[in-house]
Amino acid sequence: GEARLAAVRRAVLEYELGVNHTDTEELSAGEEHLQRCTQLLEPHRLSPDCVSLYIQAQNNLGILWSERDEIKTAQTYLESAEALYNQYMKEDGNPPLDPSEHFMAEEEKLTDQERSKRFEKAYTHTLYYLAQVYQHLEMIEKAAQYCHTTLKRQLEYCGYYPVEWALNAATLSQYYLSKQCFMESRHCLAAASVIFSQAGQVPSAEDNETEQDQQDLRQRKAEIARCWIKYCLNLLQSARKLLEDNIGELDPDRQSELKAQRRKEEDEKEKGRKKAVLFGTSDICDSVLAMEEKVSSVYPLDFQEAREIFLVGQNYVQEAKEFFQVDGYVTDHIEIVQDHSALFKVLAFFEEDYERRCKMHKRRIDMLEPIYADLNPQYYLLISRQLQFELADTYYEMMDLKVAIGNRLEELDSHTIKKINSLAQLAIKYYELFLDSLRNPDKVFPEQLEEDVLRPAMVAKFHIARLYGKLITSDSKKQLENMQTSLEYYTFLVDYCEKYPDAVRAVETELELSKEMVGLLPTRMERLRAKLCPFI
């Protein structure tokens, strides 16, 4: 007994020396002491007076090897600590001694409750570091599971910093979002918002104390808001995919079918799933629940349901923009504005009235054009291209809507014709700007397109071809010119895919229609020329 006690006390000292060395970045010396600590404890690692120290030593060795970017070695140490915790809890389960108690007088020893709390905290650290190790190893699902368990345990044992906890929960929500687990994602975000509020009210800019702390707090709040924006946007976009027909319009039959299906679904299945993800003790559960009730986690199936989710997303857009302003956060600010535009775009899908839909797209133009105008493409080429393409697409959609409105009229009036032509020309302008951005410094268009711009470039060419075909003019010569330009763009698509067959899979639908138009347009142009002949 005496020999074991001496070995354990020596191990405690080695552990403390190891931690001190690694804290001062003397990693080799730190490892040496921690290794000696585990060697001394190895024969007794499952005994109540050794197990907690052994797990903490393994944790620290895991961290040390992570800092050296030796992730596999770190994984071995941390998984060893996890296995030891599970084995001890199965075989003994009583609260073990905390390392600090080995040098305490009997009357100073900790209560069982305090011992248990410290032991569980050490194990929570094991899971926390394992989550990071699995993330590094791209074992994403496992990393998410461990992150979730860590967050639950931190709340259970009150071992967390509110801001850090909230950010980790918000980040985890994005994993669930990628898996389309909207209920779980919403729960993480609601818990993140509730726990973040424990950090105190976000101070105003007028407060003088700890200005950097205020800035950090405002930034974290804005980052959580951005996660909420992504949640609302993804939920709306996923609903759109479920509801659209083969030409991208809302399918009423599918809508009715999904509404009927939703009514039939039992609540029990949802309750069962929810038990696995619930965060927090009873005192925060009510606050989290109240937060969740502000936004749905089920697919919206009509305009009213979609609008409710849209409005929540839009509120978070304003919140995020308060911090991520264009002066100082150009990229972040633009991405938030692009998300706002995407929210309008997907809401327009649910709107049946074409005029109102047009107005929603006009809102997108109004928010994107000023940003694009102020952007220097020399420094922000990728963002500039994204905005050019999105503006072109938005004008294109508006033109299509105006054509559909015009088709309902007995006769097209001059105002509608002017509007259709104006929208088509603006769409052409931005598509051309996008295509020009692909040219080399000598203004030559690339013979072969890079894979990341292949589809957008071909779609731009295809849409320009179609837009020239939509321009309305009473001047037959002008009409012939437009048809000729249209043919040239369709021909480019067909010729390019013949020359580079790998490109076909990127534009199958557009290619099929282009081939059809390359066959039809020359005949139509001949007919028009024949009519023009007497006047030429």
Coordinates of C-alpha atoms in Angstrom, one line a residue:
G1 CA 0.0 0.0 0.0
E2 CA 2.8 2.4 0.9
A3 CA 4.7 1.7 -2.3
R4 CA 1.5 2.3 -4.4
L5 CA 0.8 5.5 -2.5
A6 CA 4.3 6.7 -3.2
A7 CA 4.0 5.8 -6.9
V8 CA 0.7 7.7 -7.2
R9 CA 2.1 10.8 -5.5
R10 CA 5.2 10.7 -7.8
A11 CA 2.8 10.3 -10.7
V12 CA 0.9 13.4 -9.6
L13 CA 4.1 15.4 -9.5
E14 CA 5.1 14.1 -12.9
Y15 CA 1.7 15.1 -14.3
E16 CA 1.9 18.6 -12.9
L17 CA 5.4 19.0 -14.4
G18 CA 4.2 17.7 -17.7
V19 CA 1.3 20.1 -17.8
N20 CA 3.5 23.1 -16.8
H21 CA 6.0 22.2 -19.6
T22 CA 3.3 21.9 -22.3
D23 CA 1.8 25.2 -21.1
T24 CA 5.1 26.8 -21.8
E25 CA 5.3 25.0 -25.2
E26 CA 8.3 22.8 -24.0
L27 CA 6.5 19.9 -25.7
S28 CA 9.2 17.2 -25.5
A29 CA 9.8 17.8 -21.8
G30 CA 6.1 17.8 -21.2
E31 CA 5.6 14.5 -23.0
E32 CA 8.5 12.9 -21.0
H33 CA 6.8 13.8 -17.6
L34 CA 3.3 12.7 -18.8
Q35 CA 4.7 9.4 -20.1
R36 CA 6.4 8.8 -16.8
C37 CA 3.1 9.6 -15.0
T38 CA 1.2 7.0 -17.1
Q39 CA 3.9 4.4 -16.6
L40 CA 3.8 4.8 -12.8
L41 CA 0.0 4.5 -12.9
E42 CA -0.3 1.7 -15.5
P43 CA -0.6 -1.2 -13.0
H44 CA -3.3 0.6 -11.0
R45 CA -5.1 2.6 -13.7
L46 CA -8.5 1.2 -12.8
S47 CA -8.3 1.8 -9.0
P48 CA -10.3 4.8 -7.7
D49 CA -7.2 6.7 -6.5
C50 CA -5.6 6.5 -10.0
V51 CA -8.2 6.4 -12.7
S52 CA -8.9 10.2 -12.9
L53 CA -5.2 11.1 -13.0
Y54 CA -4.5 8.5 -15.7
I55 CA -7.4 9.8 -17.9
Q56 CA -6.2 13.4 -17.5
A57 CA -2.6 12.4 -18.4
Q58 CA -3.9 10.6 -21.5
N59 CA -6.0 13.7 -22.4
N60 CA -2.9 15.9 -22.2
L61 CA -0.8 13.5 -24.3
G62 CA -3.6 13.6 -26.9
I63 CA -3.6 17.4 -26.9
L64 CA 0.2 17.5 -27.1
W65 CA 0.3 15.2 -30.2
S66 CA -2.6 17.3 -31.8
E67 CA -0.4 20.3 -31.4
R68 CA 2.3 18.5 -33.4
D69 CA -0.2 17.7 -36.1
E70 CA 0.2 13.9 -35.3
I71 CA -3.6 13.4 -35.2
K72 CA -3.6 9.6 -35.4
T73 CA -1.3 9.4 -32.3
A74 CA -3.5 11.9 -30.5
Q75 CA -6.5 9.7 -31.4
T76 CA -4.9 6.6 -29.8
Y77 CA -4.3 8.4 -26.5
L78 CA -7.8 10.0 -26.4
E79 CA -9.6 6.8 -27.3
S80 CA -7.6 5.0 -24.6
A81 CA -8.9 7.6 -22.1
E82 CA -12.4 7.1 -23.3
A83 CA -12.2 3.3 -23.0
L84 CA -10.8 3.5 -19.5
Y85 CA -13.6 5.8 -18.4
N86 CA -16.2 3.4 -19.7
Q87 CA -14.5 0.4 -18.2
Y88 CA -14.2 2.0 -14.8
M89 CA -17.9 3.2 -14.8
K90 CA -18.9 -0.4 -15.7
E91 CA -16.8 -2.2 -13.1
D92 CA -16.8 0.3 -10.2
G93 CA -18.7 3.5 -10.9
N94 CA -18.0 5.2 -7.5
P95 CA -16.6 8.8 -7.7
P96 CA -12.8 8.4 -7.8
L97 CA -10.2 10.5 -6.1
D98 CA -9.3 13.8 -7.7
P99 CA -5.5 14.1 -8.4
S100 CA -5.4 17.2 -6.1
E101 CA -6.5 15.1 -3.1
H102 CA -3.3 13.1 -2.9
F103 CA -1.6 15.9 -1.1
M104 CA -4.6 17.0 1.1
A105 CA -5.2 16.4 4.8
E106 CA -8.0 14.0 5.5
E107 CA -10.3 16.8 6.7
E108 CA -9.8 18.7 3.4
K109 CA -10.8 15.8 1.1
L110 CA -13.5 16.5 -1.4
T111 CA -17.1 15.3 -1.1
D112 CA -18.3 12.5 -3.4
Q113 CA -20.4 15.0 -5.3
E114 CA -17.4 17.2 -6.0
R115 CA -15.2 14.2 -7.0
S116 CA -17.9 13.0 -9.4
K117 CA -18.2 16.5 -10.9
R118 CA -14.4 16.7 -11.5
F119 CA -14.2 13.2 -12.9
E120 CA -17.0 13.8 -15.3
K121 CA -15.4 17.1 -16.4
A122 CA -12.1 15.3 -17.2
Y123 CA -14.2 12.8 -19.4
T124 CA -16.0 15.7 -21.1
H125 CA -12.6 17.0 -22.1
T126 CA -11.8 13.6 -23.6
L127 CA -14.9 13.8 -25.7
Y128 CA -14.3 17.4 -26.6
Y129 CA -10.8 16.7 -27.9
L130 CA -11.9 13.5 -29.7
A131 CA -14.5 15.6 -31.5
Q132 CA -11.7 17.8 -32.8
V133 CA -9.5 14.8 -33.7
Y134 CA -12.4 13.2 -35.7
Q135 CA -13.0 16.5 -37.5
H136 CA -9.3 16.6 -38.5
L137 CA -9.5 13.1 -39.8
E138 CA -12.7 14.1 -41.8
M139 CA -14.8 11.5 -39.8
I140 CA -17.5 14.2 -39.9
E141 CA -20.5 12.2 -38.6
K142 CA -18.5 10.8 -35.6
A143 CA -17.1 14.4 -34.9
A144 CA -20.7 15.7 -34.8
Q145 CA -21.8 12.9 -32.4
Y146 CA -18.9 13.6 -30.1
C147 CA -19.5 17.4 -30.3
H148 CA -23.2 16.9 -29.5
T149 CA -22.4 14.7 -26.5
T150 CA -19.8 17.2 -25.2
L151 CA -22.2 20.1 -25.4
K152 CA -24.9 18.1 -23.5
R153 CA -22.4 17.1 -20.8
Q154 CA -21.1 20.7 -20.5
L155 CA -24.6 21.9 -19.8
E156 CA -25.3 19.0 -17.4
Y157 CA -22.2 19.6 -15.3
C158 CA -22.2 23.4 -15.7
G159 CA -18.7 23.3 -17.2
Y160 CA -18.9 25.8 -20.1
Y161 CA -18.3 29.4 -21.2
P162 CA -21.7 30.7 -22.7
V163 CA -20.2 32.3 -25.8
E164 CA -17.9 29.4 -26.7
W165 CA -20.7 26.9 -26.0
A166 CA -23.2 28.9 -28.1
L167 CA -20.8 29.1 -31.0
N168 CA -20.1 25.3 -30.9
A169 CA -23.8 24.6 -30.8
A170 CA -24.4 26.9 -33.8
T171 CA -21.6 25.3 -35.7
L172 CA -23.1 21.8 -35.0
S173 CA -26.4 23.1 -36.3
Q174 CA -24.8 23.5 -39.7
Y175 CA -23.7 19.8 -39.7
Y176 CA -27.4 18.8 -39.1
L177 CA -28.4 21.2 -41.8
S178 CA -26.1 19.5 -44.3
K179 CA -28.0 16.2 -43.4
Q180 CA -31.4 18.0 -43.8
C181 CA -32.1 17.2 -40.1
F182 CA -34.0 20.5 -39.6
M183 CA -35.4 19.7 -36.2
E184 CA -32.0 18.9 -34.8
S185 CA -30.5 22.0 -36.5
R186 CA -33.1 24.3 -35.1
H187 CA -32.7 22.8 -31.6
C188 CA -28.9 23.5 -31.7
L189 CA -29.5 27.1 -32.8
A190 CA -32.3 27.8 -30.3
A191 CA -30.0 26.5 -27.5
A192 CA -27.1 28.6 -28.9
S193 CA -29.2 31.7 -28.8
V194 CA -30.5 31.0 -25.2
I195 CA -27.0 30.2 -23.8
F196 CA -25.4 33.1 -25.6
S197 CA -27.9 35.4 -23.8
Q198 CA -26.3 34.2 -20.5
A199 CA -23.1 36.0 -21.5
G200 CA -25.0 39.2 -20.7
Q201 CA -26.6 41.8 -22.9
V202 CA -24.4 42.6 -25.9
P203 CA -23.0 46.0 -24.9
S204 CA -23.6 49.1 -27.0
A205 CA -20.7 50.8 -28.9
E206 CA -20.9 53.8 -26.4
D207 CA -19.7 51.7 -23.5
N208 CA -16.0 52.4 -22.9
E209 CA -15.0 49.3 -20.8
T210 CA -13.2 46.5 -22.6
E211 CA -13.9 47.7 -26.1
Q212 CA -12.3 44.6 -27.7
D213 CA -14.6 42.3 -25.5
Q214 CA -17.6 44.2 -26.7
Q215 CA -16.5 43.9 -30.3
D216 CA -15.9 40.1 -29.9
L217 CA -19.3 39.7 -28.3
R218 CA -21.1 41.5 -31.1
Q219 CA -19.2 39.5 -33.7
R220 CA -20.2 36.2 -32.1
K221 CA -23.8 37.3 -31.9
A222 CA -23.7 38.1 -35.7
E223 CA -22.1 34.7 -36.4
I224 CA -24.9 32.9 -34.7
A225 CA -27.4 35.1 -36.7
R226 CA -25.7 33.9 -39.9
C227 CA -26.2 30.3 -38.9
W228 CA -29.9 31.1 -38.4
I229 CA -30.0 32.7 -41.9
K230 CA -28.5 29.5 -43.4
Y231 CA -31.1 27.4 -41.5
C232 CA -34.1 29.4 -42.9
L233 CA -32.6 29.5 -46.4
N234 CA -31.9 25.7 -46.5
L235 CA -35.3 24.8 -45.2
L236 CA -37.0 26.9 -47.9
Q237 CA -34.7 25.7 -50.7
S238 CA -35.3 22.0 -49.6
A239 CA -39.0 22.6 -49.7
R240 CA -38.7 24.1 -53.2
K241 CA -36.9 21.0 -54.4
L242 CA -39.7 18.8 -53.1
L243 CA -42.4 20.9 -54.7
E244 CA -41.1 21.9 -58.1
D245 CA -42.1 20.3 -61.4
N246 CA -39.7 19.6 -64.3
I247 CA -39.7 23.3 -65.4
G248 CA -39.0 24.6 -61.9
E249 CA -42.5 25.8 -61.1
L250 CA -44.7 24.8 -58.1
D251 CA -46.5 21.5 -58.7
P252 CA -50.0 21.8 -57.2
D253 CA -50.6 18.0 -57.2
R254 CA -47.3 17.4 -55.3
Q255 CA -48.3 20.2 -52.9
S256 CA -51.7 18.6 -52.1
E257 CA -50.0 15.2 -51.7
L258 CA -47.4 16.5 -49.3
K259 CA -50.0 18.4 -47.3
A260 CA -52.1 15.2 -46.9
Q261 CA -49.0 13.2 -46.0
R262 CA -48.0 15.8 -43.3
R263 CA -51.5 15.5 -41.7
K264 CA -51.1 11.7 -41.4
E265 CA -47.6 11.8 -39.8
E266 CA -47.6 10.8 -36.1
D267 CA -46.2 13.1 -33.5
E268 CA -44.6 10.1 -31.7
K269 CA -41.9 9.6 -34.3
E270 CA -40.9 13.3 -33.8
K271 CA -40.9 13.0 -30.0
G272 CA -38.7 9.9 -30.2
R273 CA -36.2 11.6 -32.4
K274 CA -36.2 14.7 -30.2
K275 CA -35.3 12.9 -27.0
A276 CA -31.9 12.1 -28.5
V277 CA -31.0 15.7 -29.2
L278 CA -32.4 17.7 -26.3
F279 CA -30.0 20.0 -24.7
G280 CA -30.0 21.3 -21.2
T281 CA -31.6 21.0 -17.8
S282 CA -35.2 21.9 -17.1
D283 CA -34.3 25.5 -16.3
I284 CA -33.2 26.3 -19.8
C285 CA -35.5 23.8 -21.7
D286 CA -38.5 26.2 -21.6
S287 CA -36.4 29.1 -23.0
V288 CA -35.1 26.8 -25.8
L289 CA -38.6 25.6 -26.6
A290 CA -39.9 29.2 -26.7
M291 CA -37.1 30.0 -29.1
E292 CA -37.9 27.0 -31.3
E293 CA -41.5 28.0 -31.6
K294 CA -40.5 31.2 -33.4
V295 CA -39.7 29.2 -36.6
S296 CA -40.9 25.9 -38.1
S297 CA -38.7 22.9 -38.7
V298 CA -41.0 21.3 -41.2
Y299 CA -41.0 22.0 -44.9
P300 CA -43.2 24.9 -45.8
L301 CA -45.8 23.9 -48.4
D302 CA -47.4 27.2 -49.4
F303 CA -46.7 30.9 -49.6
Q304 CA -47.9 31.7 -46.0
E305 CA -45.7 29.0 -44.4
A306 CA -42.7 30.0 -46.6
R307 CA -43.2 33.7 -45.7
E308 CA -43.1 33.0 -41.9
I309 CA -39.7 31.3 -42.3
F310 CA -38.5 34.0 -44.7
L311 CA -39.3 36.8 -42.2
V312 CA -37.3 35.0 -39.5
G313 CA -34.4 34.7 -41.9
Q314 CA -34.7 38.4 -42.9
N315 CA -34.6 39.5 -39.3
Y316 CA -31.3 37.6 -38.8
V317 CA -30.0 39.2 -42.0
Q318 CA -30.5 42.7 -40.4
E319 CA -28.9 41.4 -37.2
A320 CA -25.8 40.0 -39.0
K321 CA -25.4 43.2 -41.1
E322 CA -25.3 45.3 -38.0
F323 CA -21.8 43.9 -37.3
F324 CA -20.6 42.7 -40.7
Q325 CA -20.8 46.1 -42.4
V326 CA -19.3 46.7 -45.9
D327 CA -16.5 48.9 -44.4
G328 CA -14.2 46.4 -42.9
Y329 CA -16.1 43.1 -43.7
V330 CA -16.6 43.3 -47.5
T331 CA -16.7 39.6 -48.2
D332 CA -18.9 38.7 -45.2
H333 CA -21.3 41.6 -45.9
I334 CA -21.7 40.6 -49.5
E335 CA -22.3 37.0 -48.6
I336 CA -25.1 38.1 -46.2
V337 CA -26.7 40.2 -48.9
Q338 CA -26.5 37.3 -51.3
D339 CA -28.2 35.1 -48.7
H340 CA -30.9 37.8 -48.4
S341 CA -31.3 37.8 -52.2
A342 CA -31.6 34.0 -52.1
L343 CA -34.3 34.2 -49.4
F344 CA -36.3 36.5 -51.8
K345 CA -35.7 34.2 -54.7
V346 CA -37.0 31.1 -53.0
L347 CA -40.0 33.0 -51.5
A348 CA -40.9 34.1 -55.0
F349 CA -41.2 30.4 -56.0
F350 CA -44.1 30.1 -53.6
E351 CA -45.8 33.3 -54.9
E352 CA -48.6 32.6 -57.5
D353 CA -49.1 36.2 -58.6
Y354 CA -46.5 37.0 -61.3
E355 CA -46.5 40.8 -60.7
R356 CA -45.8 40.3 -57.0
R357 CA -43.1 37.7 -57.9
C358 CA -41.5 40.3 -60.2
K359 CA -41.4 42.8 -57.3
M360 CA -39.5 40.3 -55.2
H361 CA -36.9 39.9 -57.9
K362 CA -36.7 43.7 -58.2
R363 CA -35.9 43.8 -54.5
R364 CA -33.0 41.4 -55.2
I365 CA -31.7 43.7 -58.0
D366 CA -32.0 46.7 -55.7
M367 CA -29.7 45.1 -53.1
L368 CA -27.2 43.5 -55.4
E369 CA -26.6 46.2 -58.1
P370 CA -25.2 48.9 -55.7
I371 CA -22.8 46.4 -54.2
Y372 CA -21.6 45.2 -57.6
A373 CA -21.1 48.8 -58.7
D374 CA -18.8 49.5 -55.8
L375 CA -16.8 46.3 -56.1
N376 CA -13.3 46.3 -57.6
P377 CA -13.1 43.1 -59.7
Q378 CA -9.3 43.3 -59.6
Y379 CA -9.4 42.4 -55.9
Y380 CA -12.7 40.6 -55.7
L381 CA -12.9 38.7 -59.0
L382 CA -14.8 35.6 -57.7
I383 CA -17.4 37.7 -55.9
S384 CA -17.7 40.0 -58.9
R385 CA -18.5 37.0 -61.1
Q386 CA -21.1 35.7 -58.7
L387 CA -22.9 39.0 -58.6
Q388 CA -22.7 39.4 -62.4
F389 CA -24.3 36.0 -62.8
E390 CA -26.9 36.5 -60.1
L391 CA -27.9 39.9 -61.5
A392 CA -28.2 38.4 -65.0
D393 CA -30.2 35.5 -63.8
T394 CA -32.6 37.8 -61.8
Y395 CA -33.2 40.0 -64.8
Y396 CA -33.7 36.8 -66.9
E397 CA -36.4 35.6 -64.5
M398 CA -38.1 39.0 -64.5
M399 CA -38.1 39.0 -68.3
D400 CA -39.7 35.5 -68.3
L401 CA -42.4 36.6 -65.9
K402 CA -43.1 39.7 -67.9
V403 CA -43.5 37.5 -71.0
A404 CA -45.9 35.3 -69.1
I405 CA -47.9 38.3 -68.0
G406 CA -47.9 39.6 -71.6
N407 CA -49.1 36.2 -72.9
R408 CA -52.3 36.7 -70.9
L409 CA -53.1 39.9 -72.6
E410 CA -55.1 40.0 -75.8
E411 CA -52.5 42.3 -77.3
L412 CA -49.1 43.3 -76.1
D413 CA -49.1 47.0 -75.2
S414 CA -46.1 49.2 -75.8
H415 CA -45.3 49.5 -72.1
T416 CA -45.0 45.7 -71.7
I417 CA -42.9 45.4 -74.9
K418 CA -40.6 48.1 -73.6
K419 CA -40.3 46.4 -70.2
I420 CA -39.6 42.9 -71.7
N421 CA -36.9 44.3 -74.0
S422 CA -35.3 46.4 -71.2
L423 CA -35.1 43.4 -68.9
A424 CA -33.8 41.1 -71.7
Q425 CA -31.0 43.7 -72.5
L426 CA -30.0 44.1 -68.9
A427 CA -29.8 40.3 -68.5
I428 CA -27.6 40.1 -71.7
K429 CA -25.4 42.9 -70.3
Y430 CA -24.6 41.1 -67.1
Y431 CA -24.2 37.7 -68.8
E432 CA -21.7 39.4 -71.2
L433 CA -19.9 41.0 -68.3
F434 CA -19.6 37.6 -66.7
L435 CA -18.3 36.0 -69.9
D436 CA -15.9 39.0 -70.4
S437 CA -14.4 38.3 -67.0
L438 CA -13.2 34.9 -68.2
R439 CA -11.1 36.5 -71.0
N440 CA -7.4 36.7 -70.7
P441 CA -5.5 40.0 -70.4
D442 CA -5.5 40.2 -74.3
K443 CA -9.3 40.0 -74.2
V444 CA -9.3 36.5 -75.8
F445 CA -12.0 34.1 -74.6
P446 CA -10.5 30.8 -73.4
E447 CA -10.5 27.9 -75.9
Q448 CA -11.2 25.4 -73.1
L449 CA -13.1 26.5 -70.0
E450 CA -11.9 25.7 -66.5
E451 CA -14.2 23.1 -64.8
D452 CA -15.4 25.6 -62.1
V453 CA -16.7 28.1 -64.7
L454 CA -17.8 25.6 -67.4
R455 CA -21.4 25.3 -66.5
P456 CA -22.1 29.0 -65.6
A457 CA -20.3 30.1 -68.9
M458 CA -22.3 27.6 -71.0
V459 CA -25.6 28.6 -69.3
A460 CA -24.7 32.3 -69.8
K461 CA -24.2 31.6 -73.6
F462 CA -27.4 29.6 -73.7
H463 CA -29.5 32.3 -71.9
I464 CA -28.0 35.1 -74.1
A465 CA -29.1 33.0 -77.2
R466 CA -32.6 32.7 -75.8
L467 CA -32.8 36.3 -74.8
Y468 CA -31.9 37.6 -78.3
G469 CA -34.8 35.4 -79.5
K470 CA -37.2 37.1 -77.0
L471 CA -36.4 40.7 -78.0
I472 CA -39.5 42.2 -79.6
T473 CA -39.1 44.5 -82.6
S474 CA -41.3 45.5 -85.5
D475 CA -38.1 46.1 -87.6
S476 CA -37.6 42.9 -89.6
K477 CA -33.9 43.7 -90.3
K478 CA -33.3 44.1 -86.6
Q479 CA -35.2 40.8 -86.0
L480 CA -33.0 39.1 -88.5
E481 CA -29.9 40.4 -86.7
N482 CA -31.2 39.2 -83.4
M483 CA -31.9 35.7 -84.8
Q484 CA -28.4 35.6 -86.3
T485 CA -26.8 36.5 -82.9
S486 CA -29.0 34.0 -81.2
L487 CA -27.9 31.3 -83.7
E488 CA -24.2 32.2 -83.1
Y489 CA -24.6 31.6 -79.3
Y490 CA -26.5 28.3 -79.8
T491 CA -23.8 27.2 -82.3
F492 CA -21.0 28.0 -79.8
L493 CA -22.6 25.6 -77.3
V494 CA -23.0 22.8 -79.8
D495 CA -19.5 23.2 -81.3
Y496 CA -17.9 23.4 -77.9
C497 CA -19.5 20.1 -76.7
E498 CA -18.5 18.4 -79.9
K499 CA -14.9 19.5 -79.4
Y500 CA -14.9 18.7 -75.7
P501 CA -17.3 15.8 -75.1
D502 CA -16.6 15.9 -71.3
A503 CA -18.5 19.1 -71.2
V504 CA -21.8 17.4 -72.3
R505 CA -22.8 16.2 -68.8
A506 CA -22.6 19.7 -67.4
V507 CA -25.2 21.1 -69.9
E508 CA -27.3 18.2 -71.1
T509 CA -30.6 20.0 -71.2
E510 CA -29.2 23.2 -72.7
L511 CA -27.3 21.3 -75.3
E512 CA -30.3 19.4 -76.4
L513 CA -32.3 22.6 -76.9
S514 CA -29.4 24.3 -78.6
K515 CA -29.1 21.5 -81.2
E516 CA -32.8 21.9 -81.8
M517 CA -32.5 25.7 -82.3
V518 CA -29.4 25.3 -84.5
G519 CA -31.6 23.1 -86.8
L520 CA -34.7 25.4 -86.7
L521 CA -33.3 29.0 -86.8
P522 CA -31.7 28.9 -90.3
T523 CA -35.1 27.9 -91.8
R524 CA -36.9 30.7 -89.9
M525 CA -34.2 33.2 -91.0
E526 CA -34.6 32.2 -94.7
R527 CA -38.4 32.7 -94.5
L528 CA -37.8 36.2 -93.0
R529 CA -35.2 37.0 -95.6
A530 CA -37.7 36.0 -98.3
K531 CA -40.2 38.4 -96.9
L532 CA -37.6 41.1 -96.8
C533 CA -36.3 40.5 -100.4
P534 CA -38.6 42.9 -102.2
F535 CA -37.6 45.7 -99.8
I536 CA -33.8 45.0 -99.8

